[in-house]
Amino acid sequence: MDGGGAPVAHPAVRPISFLLGNWKGEGEGGFPTISAFRYGEELCFSHHPSKPVMAYSQKTWKLDSGEPMHGESGYWRPKPDGSIEVVIAQSTGLVEVQKGTFDSEEKIVRLKSTVVGNASKVKEINREFKVDDDGGELSYVVEMATNNVTPSQPHLKASLKKI
Ligand code: HEM
């Protein structure tokens, strides 16, 4: 434990430790080819201090019935130069490799897909995660391009509170 009582993170993970924890809230989705929708969501970022990697898991559900919707999980690997590599497996079977940058002052991570695999329609996925100044709220946006829709258009945005 450090002076603040928080667990000590691996040095590689410290610059993005603003993401660590459990986050819960609601999001809204859309795309030029589909109807708008809302969803409930829980995200978890965790790590072990001996590893230079953060584990990520996400689940979503229908707000009226609680029925599960999309889920995904993966690993976030920040590098000392401010770049970051992320791998994500989605419940739909799609896999993605994301590369991007993080800014520990602004508490932002920006990602662009370098690989989208096993996808029927998706060509590209961009993600941006931001934590607010006091560290209590995480918001993100996801954009994608498909066979029919380019360039990338918004698909998801959500705002989650630390729980
Ligand atoms: C539709 C991809 C995350 C809910 C779609 C479509 C694609 C897609 C390709 C079909 C678009 C079209 O037909 O033109 C993705 C990707 C995601 C993601 C790549 C993550 C990066 C999510 C999440 C949710 C969600 C987190 C819900 C919580 C939906 C819904 C539709 C949809 C409700 C409309 C389905 C329909 O009308 O049949 N998504 N999605 N998606 N997605 Fe996502």
CSV table of C-alpha atoms and ligand atoms in Angstrom, one decimal:
chain,number,residue,atom,x,y,z
A,1,MET,CA,0.0,0.0,0.0
A,2,ASP,CA,1.2,3.5,-0.7
A,3,GLY,CA,0.7,6.6,1.5
A,4,GLY,CA,-2.8,7.2,0.1
A,5,GLY,CA,-3.9,3.7,1.0
A,6,ALA,CA,-4.3,2.6,-2.7
A,7,PRO,CA,-2.5,-0.6,-3.9
A,8,VAL,CA,0.8,0.1,-5.6
A,9,ALA,CA,0.6,-0.4,-9.3
A,10,HIS,CA,3.4,-1.9,-11.5
A,11,PRO,CA,5.5,1.1,-12.7
A,12,ALA,CA,4.4,0.5,-16.3
A,13,VAL,CA,0.8,0.6,-15.3
A,14,ARG,CA,1.0,3.7,-13.0
A,15,PRO,CA,0.5,6.3,-15.8
A,16,ILE,CA,-2.9,4.8,-16.6
A,17,SER,CA,-3.8,3.8,-13.0
A,18,PHE,CA,-6.6,6.4,-13.3
A,19,LEU,CA,-8.6,3.7,-15.1
A,20,LEU,CA,-8.3,1.1,-12.3
A,21,GLY,CA,-11.4,0.0,-10.5
A,22,ASN,CA,-15.0,-0.9,-11.2
A,23,TRP,CA,-17.2,1.5,-13.1
A,24,LYS,CA,-21.0,1.4,-13.7
A,25,GLY,CA,-23.5,3.5,-15.6
A,26,GLU,CA,-25.4,3.9,-18.8
A,27,GLY,CA,-24.6,4.4,-22.4
A,28,GLU,CA,-26.3,5.2,-25.7
A,29,GLY,CA,-25.7,3.8,-29.1
A,30,GLY,CA,-26.5,4.5,-32.7
A,31,PHE,CA,-25.1,4.3,-36.2
A,32,PRO,CA,-26.3,5.6,-39.6
A,33,THR,CA,-27.8,2.1,-40.4
A,34,ILE,CA,-29.5,1.3,-37.0
A,35,SER,CA,-32.0,2.7,-34.5
A,36,ALA,CA,-30.7,4.5,-31.4
A,37,PHE,CA,-30.6,2.5,-28.2
A,38,ARG,CA,-29.6,2.8,-24.5
A,39,TYR,CA,-27.9,0.3,-22.3
A,40,GLY,CA,-26.6,-0.4,-18.8
A,41,GLU,CA,-22.9,-1.1,-18.4
A,42,GLU,CA,-20.2,-2.2,-16.0
A,43,LEU,CA,-16.5,-2.0,-16.7
A,44,CYS,CA,-13.6,-3.4,-14.6
A,45,PHE,CA,-9.9,-2.5,-15.0
A,46,SER,CA,-7.7,-4.6,-12.7
A,47,HIS,CA,-4.0,-5.6,-12.4
A,48,HIS,CA,-1.4,-7.4,-10.4
A,49,PRO,CA,1.6,-5.3,-9.3
A,50,SER,CA,4.0,-7.9,-10.7
A,51,LYS,CA,2.7,-7.5,-14.3
A,52,PRO,CA,3.1,-4.5,-16.7
A,53,VAL,CA,-0.5,-5.0,-18.0
A,54,MET,CA,-4.0,-4.2,-17.0
A,55,ALA,CA,-6.9,-6.6,-17.4
A,56,TYR,CA,-10.2,-5.1,-18.8
A,57,SER,CA,-13.7,-6.6,-18.8
A,58,GLN,CA,-17.0,-5.1,-19.8
A,59,LYS,CA,-20.6,-6.3,-19.8
A,60,THR,CA,-23.7,-4.5,-20.9
A,61,TRP,CA,-27.5,-5.2,-20.5
A,62,LYS,CA,-30.9,-4.0,-21.6
A,63,LEU,CA,-32.2,-1.3,-19.2
A,64,ASP,CA,-35.8,-2.6,-19.1
A,65,SER,CA,-35.2,-6.3,-18.6
A,66,GLY,CA,-31.6,-6.6,-17.5
A,67,GLU,CA,-31.0,-9.1,-20.3
A,68,PRO,CA,-27.3,-9.3,-21.3
A,69,MET,CA,-26.2,-7.4,-24.4
A,70,HIS,CA,-22.6,-7.0,-25.7
A,71,GLY,CA,-19.6,-8.1,-23.6
A,72,GLU,CA,-15.9,-7.9,-24.1
A,73,SER,CA,-12.6,-8.4,-22.3
A,74,GLY,CA,-8.9,-7.9,-23.0
A,75,TYR,CA,-5.5,-6.6,-21.9
A,76,TRP,CA,-4.1,-3.0,-21.9
A,77,ARG,CA,-0.3,-2.7,-22.2
A,78,PRO,CA,1.0,0.8,-21.7
A,79,LYS,CA,4.6,1.6,-22.8
A,80,PRO,CA,7.1,4.1,-21.2
A,81,ASP,CA,7.0,6.3,-24.3
A,82,GLY,CA,3.3,7.1,-23.8
A,83,SER,CA,2.1,4.6,-26.4
A,84,ILE,CA,-0.3,1.8,-25.6
A,85,GLU,CA,-1.3,-1.5,-27.1
A,86,VAL,CA,-4.7,-3.1,-26.3
A,87,VAL,CA,-6.2,-6.5,-27.3
A,88,ILE,CA,-10.0,-7.0,-27.0
A,89,ALA,CA,-12.1,-10.1,-27.6
A,90,GLN,CA,-15.8,-9.4,-28.1
A,91,SER,CA,-18.8,-11.6,-27.3
A,92,THR,CA,-19.8,-11.4,-31.0
A,93,GLY,CA,-16.6,-13.2,-32.0
A,94,LEU,CA,-14.9,-10.1,-33.2
A,95,VAL,CA,-11.3,-9.5,-32.1
A,96,GLU,CA,-9.4,-6.3,-32.2
A,97,VAL,CA,-5.8,-5.0,-31.7
A,98,GLN,CA,-5.8,-1.3,-30.8
A,99,LYS,CA,-2.8,1.0,-30.7
A,100,GLY,CA,-2.7,4.6,-29.4
A,101,THR,CA,-1.5,7.0,-26.8
A,102,PHE,CA,-2.3,7.9,-23.2
A,103,ASP,CA,-2.0,11.2,-21.4
A,104,SER,CA,-1.7,10.8,-17.6
A,105,GLU,CA,-2.3,14.5,-16.9
A,106,GLU,CA,-5.5,14.7,-19.0
A,107,LYS,CA,-6.4,11.1,-18.0
A,108,ILE,CA,-7.2,10.2,-21.6
A,109,VAL,CA,-6.5,7.1,-23.7
A,110,ARG,CA,-7.0,7.3,-27.5
A,111,LEU,CA,-7.0,4.1,-29.5
A,112,LYS,CA,-7.3,3.1,-33.2
A,113,SER,CA,-7.6,-0.4,-34.4
A,114,THR,CA,-4.6,-1.9,-36.3
A,115,VAL,CA,-6.3,-5.3,-36.5
A,116,VAL,CA,-10.0,-6.2,-36.7
A,117,GLY,CA,-10.5,-9.9,-37.1
A,118,ASN,CA,-13.3,-12.3,-37.6
A,119,ALA,CA,-15.8,-9.5,-38.3
A,120,SER,CA,-18.5,-9.7,-40.9
A,121,LYS,CA,-19.0,-6.0,-41.3
A,122,VAL,CA,-16.6,-4.0,-39.2
A,123,LYS,CA,-13.5,-2.5,-40.8
A,124,GLU,CA,-12.2,-0.1,-38.2
A,125,ILE,CA,-12.8,0.7,-34.5
A,126,ASN,CA,-11.6,3.9,-32.7
A,127,ARG,CA,-12.0,4.3,-29.0
A,128,GLU,CA,-11.4,7.1,-26.6
A,129,PHE,CA,-11.6,6.8,-22.8
A,130,LYS,CA,-11.4,9.8,-20.4
A,131,VAL,CA,-11.5,10.0,-16.6
A,132,ASP,CA,-12.6,13.4,-15.1
A,133,ASP,CA,-10.4,15.5,-12.8
A,134,ASP,CA,-11.5,14.0,-9.5
A,135,GLY,CA,-11.2,10.5,-10.8
A,136,GLY,CA,-14.8,9.5,-10.1
A,137,GLU,CA,-16.3,9.4,-13.6
A,138,LEU,CA,-15.2,7.6,-16.7
A,139,SER,CA,-16.6,8.4,-20.1
A,140,TYR,CA,-15.8,6.8,-23.5
A,141,VAL,CA,-16.8,7.0,-27.1
A,142,VAL,CA,-16.5,4.2,-29.7
A,143,GLU,CA,-16.6,4.9,-33.5
A,144,MET,CA,-16.5,2.3,-36.2
A,145,ALA,CA,-16.4,2.0,-40.0
A,146,THR,CA,-18.2,-0.9,-41.7
A,147,ASN,CA,-18.5,-2.3,-45.2
A,148,ASN,CA,-21.3,0.1,-45.8
A,149,VAL,CA,-20.4,3.1,-43.7
A,150,THR,CA,-17.1,5.0,-44.0
A,151,PRO,CA,-15.4,7.0,-42.6
A,152,SER,CA,-15.9,6.0,-39.0
A,153,GLN,CA,-19.1,7.1,-37.3
A,154,PRO,CA,-20.1,7.1,-33.6
A,155,HIS,CA,-21.6,3.8,-32.4
A,156,LEU,CA,-21.4,4.2,-28.6
A,157,LYS,CA,-20.9,6.7,-25.8
A,158,ALA,CA,-21.3,6.2,-22.1
A,159,SER,CA,-20.6,7.8,-18.8
A,160,LEU,CA,-19.8,5.6,-15.8
A,161,LYS,CA,-19.3,6.3,-12.1
A,162,LYS,CA,-16.6,4.5,-10.0
A,163,ILE,CA,-18.3,2.0,-7.7
B,1,HEM,C1,-25.2,-2.9,-34.2
B,1,HEM,C2,-20.5,-3.4,-34.0
B,1,HEM,C3,-20.6,-2.6,-29.3
B,1,HEM,C4,-25.4,-2.8,-29.4
B,1,HEM,C5,-23.9,-3.1,-34.6
B,1,HEM,C6,-23.5,-3.4,-35.9
B,1,HEM,C7,-22.2,-3.5,-35.9
B,1,HEM,C8,-21.8,-3.4,-34.5
B,1,HEM,C9,-21.2,-3.8,-37.1
B,1,HEM,C10,-24.4,-3.5,-37.2
B,1,HEM,C11,-24.3,-2.1,-37.9
B,1,HEM,C12,-25.0,-2.3,-39.3
B,1,HEM,O1,-25.8,-3.2,-39.4
B,1,HEM,O2,-24.7,-1.4,-40.1
B,1,HEM,C13,-20.1,-3.2,-32.7
B,1,HEM,C14,-18.7,-3.1,-32.3
B,1,HEM,C15,-18.7,-2.8,-31.0
B,1,HEM,C16,-20.1,-2.8,-30.6
B,1,HEM,C17,-17.5,-3.2,-33.2
B,1,HEM,C18,-17.6,-2.6,-30.0
B,1,HEM,C19,-16.5,-2.0,-30.4
B,1,HEM,C20,-21.9,-2.6,-28.9
B,1,HEM,C21,-22.3,-2.5,-27.5
B,1,HEM,C22,-23.7,-2.6,-27.6
B,1,HEM,C23,-24.1,-2.7,-29.0
B,1,HEM,C24,-21.5,-2.3,-26.3
B,1,HEM,C25,-24.7,-2.6,-26.5
B,1,HEM,C26,-24.6,-2.4,-25.3
B,1,HEM,C27,-25.7,-2.8,-30.7
B,1,HEM,C28,-27.1,-2.8,-31.2
B,1,HEM,C29,-27.1,-2.8,-32.6
B,1,HEM,C30,-25.7,-2.9,-32.9
B,1,HEM,C31,-28.3,-2.8,-30.3
B,1,HEM,C32,-28.3,-2.8,-33.5
B,1,HEM,C33,-28.6,-4.2,-33.8
B,1,HEM,C34,-29.8,-4.3,-34.7
B,1,HEM,O3,-30.4,-3.3,-35.0
B,1,HEM,O4,-30.0,-5.4,-35.2
B,1,HEM,N1,-22.9,-3.1,-33.7
B,1,HEM,N2,-20.9,-3.0,-31.7
B,1,HEM,N3,-22.9,-2.8,-29.7
B,1,HEM,N4,-24.9,-2.8,-31.8
B,1,HEM,FE1,-22.9,-2.9,-31.8
